[in-house]
GROMACS .gro file of C-alpha atoms in nm:
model
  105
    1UNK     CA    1   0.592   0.850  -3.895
    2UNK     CA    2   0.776   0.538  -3.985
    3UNK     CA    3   0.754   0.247  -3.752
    4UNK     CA    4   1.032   0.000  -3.699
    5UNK     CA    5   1.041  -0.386  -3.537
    6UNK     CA    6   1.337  -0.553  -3.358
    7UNK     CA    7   1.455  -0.844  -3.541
    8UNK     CA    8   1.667  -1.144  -3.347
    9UNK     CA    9   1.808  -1.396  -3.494
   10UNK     CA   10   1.743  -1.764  -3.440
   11UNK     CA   11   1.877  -2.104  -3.423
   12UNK     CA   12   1.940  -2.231  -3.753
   13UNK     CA   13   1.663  -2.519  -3.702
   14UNK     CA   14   1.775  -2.744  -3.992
   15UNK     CA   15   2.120  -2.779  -3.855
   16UNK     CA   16   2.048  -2.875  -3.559
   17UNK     CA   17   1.849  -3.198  -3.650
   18UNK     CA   18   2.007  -3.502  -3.544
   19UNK     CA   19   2.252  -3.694  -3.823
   20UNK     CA   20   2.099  -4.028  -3.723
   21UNK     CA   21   1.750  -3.970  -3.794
   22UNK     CA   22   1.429  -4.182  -3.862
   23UNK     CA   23   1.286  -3.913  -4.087
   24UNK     CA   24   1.338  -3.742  -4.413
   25UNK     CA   25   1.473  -3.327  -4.361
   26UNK     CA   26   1.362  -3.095  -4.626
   27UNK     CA   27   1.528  -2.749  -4.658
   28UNK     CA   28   1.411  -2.502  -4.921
   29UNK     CA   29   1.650  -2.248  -5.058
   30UNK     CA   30   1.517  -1.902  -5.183
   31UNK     CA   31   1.859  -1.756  -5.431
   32UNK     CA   32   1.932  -1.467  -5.637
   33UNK     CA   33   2.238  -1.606  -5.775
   34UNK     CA   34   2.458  -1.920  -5.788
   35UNK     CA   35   2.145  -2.098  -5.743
   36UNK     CA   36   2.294  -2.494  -5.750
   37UNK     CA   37   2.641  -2.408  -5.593
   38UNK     CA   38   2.494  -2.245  -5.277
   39UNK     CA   39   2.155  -2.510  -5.278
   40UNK     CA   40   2.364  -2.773  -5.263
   41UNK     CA   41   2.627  -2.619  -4.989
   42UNK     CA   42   2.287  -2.605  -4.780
   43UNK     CA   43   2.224  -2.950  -4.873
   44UNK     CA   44   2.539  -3.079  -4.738
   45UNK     CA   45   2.585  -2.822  -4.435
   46UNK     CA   46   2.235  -2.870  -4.297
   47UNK     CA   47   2.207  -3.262  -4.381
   48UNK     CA   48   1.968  -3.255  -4.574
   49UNK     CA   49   1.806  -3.525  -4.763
   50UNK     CA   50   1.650  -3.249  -5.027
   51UNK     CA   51   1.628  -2.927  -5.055
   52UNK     CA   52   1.380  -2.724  -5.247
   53UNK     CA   53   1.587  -2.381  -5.478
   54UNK     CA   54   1.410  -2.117  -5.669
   55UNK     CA   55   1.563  -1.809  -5.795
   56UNK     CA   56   1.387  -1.508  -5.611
   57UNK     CA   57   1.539  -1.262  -5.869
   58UNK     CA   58   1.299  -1.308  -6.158
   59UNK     CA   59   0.987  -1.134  -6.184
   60UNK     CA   60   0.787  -1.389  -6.323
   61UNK     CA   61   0.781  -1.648  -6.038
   62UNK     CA   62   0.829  -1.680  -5.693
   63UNK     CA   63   0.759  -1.379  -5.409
   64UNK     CA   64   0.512  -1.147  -5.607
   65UNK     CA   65   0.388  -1.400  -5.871
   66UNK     CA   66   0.102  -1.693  -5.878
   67UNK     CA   67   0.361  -1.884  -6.051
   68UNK     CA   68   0.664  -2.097  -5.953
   69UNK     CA   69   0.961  -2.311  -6.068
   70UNK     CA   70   1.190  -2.501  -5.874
   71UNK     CA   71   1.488  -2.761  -5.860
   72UNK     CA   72   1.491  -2.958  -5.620
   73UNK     CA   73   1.842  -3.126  -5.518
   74UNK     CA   74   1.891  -3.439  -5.361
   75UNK     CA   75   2.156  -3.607  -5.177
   76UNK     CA   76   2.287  -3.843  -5.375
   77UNK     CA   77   2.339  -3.575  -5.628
   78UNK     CA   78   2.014  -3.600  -5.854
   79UNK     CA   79   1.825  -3.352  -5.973
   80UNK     CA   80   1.431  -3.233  -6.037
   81UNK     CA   81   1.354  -2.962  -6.200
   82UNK     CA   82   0.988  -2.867  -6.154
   83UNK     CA   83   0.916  -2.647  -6.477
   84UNK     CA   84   0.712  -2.293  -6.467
   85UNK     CA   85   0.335  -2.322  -6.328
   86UNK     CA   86   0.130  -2.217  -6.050
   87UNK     CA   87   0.270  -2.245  -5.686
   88UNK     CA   88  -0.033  -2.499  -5.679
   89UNK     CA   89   0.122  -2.726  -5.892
   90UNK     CA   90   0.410  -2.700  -5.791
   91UNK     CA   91   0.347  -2.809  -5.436
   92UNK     CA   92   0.135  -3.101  -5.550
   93UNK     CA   93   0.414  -3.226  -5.747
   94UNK     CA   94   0.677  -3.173  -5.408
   95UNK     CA   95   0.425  -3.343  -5.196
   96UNK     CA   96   0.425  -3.638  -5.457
   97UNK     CA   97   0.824  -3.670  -5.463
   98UNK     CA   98   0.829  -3.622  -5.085
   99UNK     CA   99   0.578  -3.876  -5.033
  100UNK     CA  100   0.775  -4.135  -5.266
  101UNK     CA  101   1.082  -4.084  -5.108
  102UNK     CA  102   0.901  -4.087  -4.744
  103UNK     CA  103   0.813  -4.454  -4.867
  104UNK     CA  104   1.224  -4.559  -4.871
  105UNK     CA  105   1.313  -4.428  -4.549
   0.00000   0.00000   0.00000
């Protein structure tokens, strides 16, 4: 037979991080669609000083792949994009930009 779990719901963590902070808050966004428009609402909503979008809808990265790609937004409205390669690299590369930007805080 099929087996099924409760879910609950919790406290959205990231928004409840204080405004005046010592620290920099990363948020990463997993999309299908309107990847910028709703990265960056969850940019401004949470207070975020990044956050971290990939589009979940393509086969070839993400979930069920070895391979990534990412854009990361930040607050005062840049962007990174971090091109196709494996989820390896592609966290090396976010812990190098996170680190740099740790260094300004």
């Amino acid at each position: 037979g099929f087996r099924s779990i409760e879910l609950v719901s919790t406290r959205d963590i990231l928004s409840s991080l204080p405004h005046d902070r010592k620290f920099l808050a990363v948020g990463f966004a997993a999309e299908t669609n309107d990847i910028e428009t709703n990265a960056r609402k969850k940019l401004h909503d949470k207070n975020l000083d990044l956050i971290v979008a990939n589009d979940v809808s393509r086969a070839d990265i993400g979930m069920e792949s070895a391979n990534n790609e990412v854009t990361i937004f930040f607050r005062n409205g840049e962007t990174k994009q971090i091109e196709r390669s494996s989820k390896k690299k592609v966290a090396r590369e976010l812990v190098k930009i996170i680190s740099n930007m740790k260094k300004n805080v």
